[in-house]
Tab-separated table of C-alpha atoms in Angstrom:
chain	number	residue	atom	x	y	z
A	170	CYS	CA	0.000	0.000	0.000
A	171	GLY	CA	1.100	3.535	-0.608
A	172	ASN	CA	3.903	5.041	-2.602
A	173	ALA	CA	7.550	4.111	-2.254
A	174	VAL	CA	9.375	6.385	0.113
A	175	THR	CA	12.962	7.507	-0.438
A	176	ASN	CA	15.216	8.869	2.274
A	177	SER	CA	18.787	9.982	1.851
A	178	ALA	CA	21.675	11.076	3.992
A	179	SER	CA	25.046	12.493	3.194
A	180	LEU	CA	28.435	11.312	4.344
A	181	THR	CA	31.070	13.959	5.043
A	182	VAL	CA	34.600	12.694	5.538
A	183	LEU	CA	36.748	15.067	7.541
A	184	GLU	CA	40.492	15.325	7.014
A	185	ASN	CA	43.219	14.469	9.504
A	186	VAL	CA	45.908	17.041	10.260
A	187	VAL	CA	48.749	16.734	7.735
A	188	VAL	CA	51.776	19.035	7.683
A	189	ALA	CA	52.939	19.866	4.145
A	190	SER	CA	55.882	22.085	5.151
A	191	ALA	CA	57.346	22.496	8.614
A	192	PRO	CA	59.038	25.643	9.975
A	193	VAL	CA	62.733	25.976	9.088
A	194	SER	CA	65.509	26.841	11.559
A	195	LEU	CA	66.890	30.359	11.144
A	196	THR	CA	70.136	32.216	11.825
A	197	ASN	CA	69.617	35.986	12.041
A	198	CYS	CA	71.566	39.135	12.770
A	199	PRO	CA	70.300	41.347	15.598
A	200	GLY	CA	67.637	43.846	14.542
A	201	THR	CA	66.274	41.730	11.694
A	202	SER	CA	62.930	39.913	11.497
A	203	ALA	CA	62.603	36.153	11.900
A	204	ASN	CA	59.714	34.482	10.075
A	205	PHE	CA	58.583	30.938	10.874
A	206	ASN	CA	55.877	29.376	8.680
A	207	VAL	CA	54.016	26.084	8.615
A	208	THR	CA	51.693	24.769	5.914
A	209	ALA	CA	49.126	22.152	6.912
A	210	SER	CA	45.871	20.658	5.723
A	211	GLY	CA	42.988	19.175	7.669
A	212	THR	CA	39.535	20.066	8.915
A	213	GLY	CA	39.101	22.833	11.476
A	214	LEU	CA	42.796	23.633	11.936
A	215	SER	CA	44.035	25.715	14.852
A	216	TYR	CA	47.601	26.776	15.636
A	217	GLN	CA	49.510	27.692	18.801
A	218	TRP	CA	53.152	28.820	18.756
A	219	TYR	CA	55.559	28.234	21.650
A	220	LYS	CA	59.035	29.351	22.650
A	221	GLY	CA	60.519	26.488	24.609
A	222	GLY	CA	57.616	25.234	26.696
A	223	SER	CA	55.823	28.587	26.958
A	224	ALA	CA	52.845	29.444	24.772
A	225	LEU	CA	53.218	32.747	22.907
A	226	SER	CA	50.129	34.825	23.618
A	227	GLY	CA	48.132	35.727	20.520
A	228	GLU	CA	50.345	33.671	18.177
A	229	THR	CA	47.661	31.421	16.703
A	230	GLY	CA	48.254	31.678	12.963
A	231	SER	CA	50.195	29.563	10.492
A	232	SER	CA	53.162	31.961	10.708
A	233	LEU	CA	55.130	33.568	13.498
A	234	VAL	CA	56.970	36.844	12.897
A	235	LEU	CA	59.540	38.080	15.413
A	236	ALA	CA	60.542	41.674	14.651
A	237	ASN	CA	63.841	43.267	15.695
A	238	VAL	CA	65.349	40.086	17.160
A	239	SER	CA	68.044	40.127	19.841
A	240	ALA	CA	70.012	37.476	21.731
A	241	THR	CA	67.077	37.000	24.130
A	242	ASP	CA	64.933	35.761	21.223
A	243	ALA	CA	67.258	32.848	20.446
A	244	GLY	CA	65.785	29.431	21.219
A	245	ILE	CA	63.491	26.653	20.021
A	246	TYR	CA	60.127	27.659	18.554
A	247	SER	CA	57.378	25.135	17.960
A	248	VAL	CA	53.858	25.138	16.630
A	249	VAL	CA	51.104	22.740	17.675
A	250	ILE	CA	48.542	22.198	14.912
A	251	SER	CA	45.206	20.726	15.985
A	252	GLY	CA	42.201	19.739	13.903
A	253	VAL	CA	38.811	18.055	14.219
A	254	CYS	CA	40.306	14.678	13.295
A	255	GLY	CA	43.595	12.980	14.053
A	256	ASN	CA	46.191	13.805	16.634
A	257	ALA	CA	47.658	17.275	17.114
A	258	VAL	CA	50.968	17.671	15.288
A	259	THR	CA	53.977	19.554	16.698
A	260	ASN	CA	56.806	20.928	14.567
A	261	SER	CA	59.862	22.798	15.865
A	262	ALA	CA	62.670	25.001	14.555
A	263	SER	CA	65.449	26.983	16.193
A	264	LEU	CA	66.375	30.644	16.045
A	265	THR	CA	70.057	31.509	16.404
A	266	VAL	CA	70.858	35.209	16.808
A	267	LEU	CA	74.413	36.169	15.856
A	268	GLU	CA	76.393	39.008	17.473
A	269	ASN	CA	77.205	42.387	15.940
A	270	VAL	CA	80.814	43.591	15.867
A	271	VAL	CA	81.652	45.383	19.132
A	272	VAL	CA	85.122	46.728	19.992
A	273	ALA	CA	86.034	46.267	23.664
A	274	SER	CA	89.487	47.865	23.479
A	275	ALA	CA	90.969	49.855	20.622
A	276	PRO	CA	94.654	50.067	19.671
A	277	VAL	CA	96.675	52.646	21.623
A	278	SER	CA	99.077	55.161	20.042
A	279	LEU	CA	102.761	54.414	20.668
A	280	THR	CA	106.023	56.340	20.879
A	281	ASN	CA	109.042	54.081	20.326
A	282	CYS	CA	112.787	54.362	20.026
A	283	PRO	CA	114.413	53.045	16.827
A	284	GLY	CA	115.186	49.328	16.899
A	285	THR	CA	112.393	48.450	19.321
A	286	SER	CA	109.192	46.516	18.621
A	287	ALA	CA	105.791	48.174	18.361
A	288	ARG	CA	102.701	46.171	19.255
A	289	PHE	CA	99.156	47.299	18.400
A	290	SER	CA	96.196	45.217	19.527
A	291	VAL	CA	92.421	45.349	19.441
A	292	THR	CA	89.868	43.306	21.375
A	293	ALA	CA	86.455	42.777	19.803
A	294	SER	CA	83.460	40.488	20.011
A	295	GLY	CA	81.001	39.378	17.371
A	296	THR	CA	80.249	36.439	15.117
A	297	GLY	CA	82.742	35.495	12.402
A	298	LEU	CA	85.271	38.259	13.065
A	299	SER	CA	88.007	39.102	10.578
A	300	TYR	CA	90.740	41.737	10.839
A	301	GLN	CA	92.756	43.760	8.328
A	302	TRP	CA	95.505	46.177	9.397
A	303	TYR	CA	96.464	49.257	7.386
A	304	LYS	CA	99.270	51.797	7.418
A	305	GLY	CA	97.629	54.978	6.192
A	306	SER	CA	95.318	53.777	3.437
A	307	SER	CA	97.464	50.803	2.393
A	308	ALA	CA	96.496	47.315	3.519
A	309	LEU	CA	99.331	45.429	5.196
A	310	ALA	CA	99.605	42.042	3.474
A	311	GLY	CA	99.104	39.094	5.792
A	312	LYS	CA	98.253	41.290	8.795
A	313	THR	CA	94.850	39.764	9.571
A	314	ALA	CA	94.990	39.041	13.313
A	315	ASN	CA	93.855	41.154	16.247
A	316	ILE	CA	97.527	42.002	16.981
A	317	LEU	CA	99.981	43.857	14.748
A	318	MET	CA	103.674	43.454	15.594
A	319	LEU	CA	106.291	45.714	14.012
A	320	ALA	CA	109.834	44.558	14.798
A	321	ASN	CA	112.920	46.792	14.734
A	322	VAL	CA	111.017	50.014	13.940
A	323	ASN	CA	112.639	53.018	12.287
A	324	ALA	CA	111.518	56.450	11.078
A	325	THR	CA	109.844	54.979	7.958
A	326	ASP	CA	107.507	52.966	10.186
A	327	ALA	CA	106.051	56.099	11.791
A	328	GLY	CA	102.454	56.849	10.809
A	329	VAL	CA	98.842	56.025	11.468
A	330	TYR	CA	97.894	52.362	11.746
A	331	SER	CA	94.294	51.229	11.625
A	332	VAL	CA	92.435	47.969	11.817
A	333	VAL	CA	89.116	47.180	10.135
A	334	ILE	CA	87.123	44.567	12.022
A	335	SER	CA	84.346	42.847	10.086
A	336	GLY	CA	81.847	40.237	11.180
A	337	MET	CA	78.794	38.399	9.921
A	338	CYS	CA	76.498	41.045	11.438
A	339	GLY	CA	76.633	44.794	11.833
A	340	ASN	CA	78.870	47.304	10.111
A	341	ALA	CA	82.638	46.925	9.886
A	342	VAL	CA	84.411	48.937	12.598
A	343	THR	CA	87.651	50.873	12.077
A	344	ASN	CA	90.011	51.880	14.892
A	345	SER	CA	93.279	53.788	14.481
A	346	ALA	CA	96.406	54.607	16.454
A	347	SER	CA	99.664	56.320	15.588
A	348	LEU	CA	103.267	55.214	15.841
A	349	THR	CA	105.840	57.912	16.558
A	350	VAL	CA	109.476	56.830	16.191
A	351	LEU	CA	111.945	59.014	18.107
A	352	GLU	CA	115.421	59.818	16.836
A	353	ASN	CA	118.600	58.432	18.359
A	354	VAL	CA	120.995	61.002	19.776
């Protein structure tokens, strides 16, 4: 009796959380921006970024931008990605913050007698330091350490000596000192 009745229902299959690209570890100079990104698929995704074991307030997107980084920002950053289905997924990356060139002690001007040794030195900190010594505007070949030794000085050695200190971060720094060579009686 009666007409045939048809009923239907739909099946929706949700997606598990799948990470397509994880954040990449970074090495930055101070004052730059560090950008961590993650790409994931799944249904109803949510993100939470952490530094070490501490959640970063308000950092709930697929990317984390740290502006004007300093040494205190260095560490391990991770993101926990949750969805409606599957287990939450955690991915981590590190941030290394290099040091700018900083001179702690500059070379000191010297007054020497002929035949003595003159020693100029500079103390600096920073990442990947390199040194080049100059007399006036001429580079001194092979003089690429933080100390410049001049043996058996004479009047032709007198002048202004400078050292240019370069590093991976920050501007190169130049410091100068003079050498005065006295005359024998």
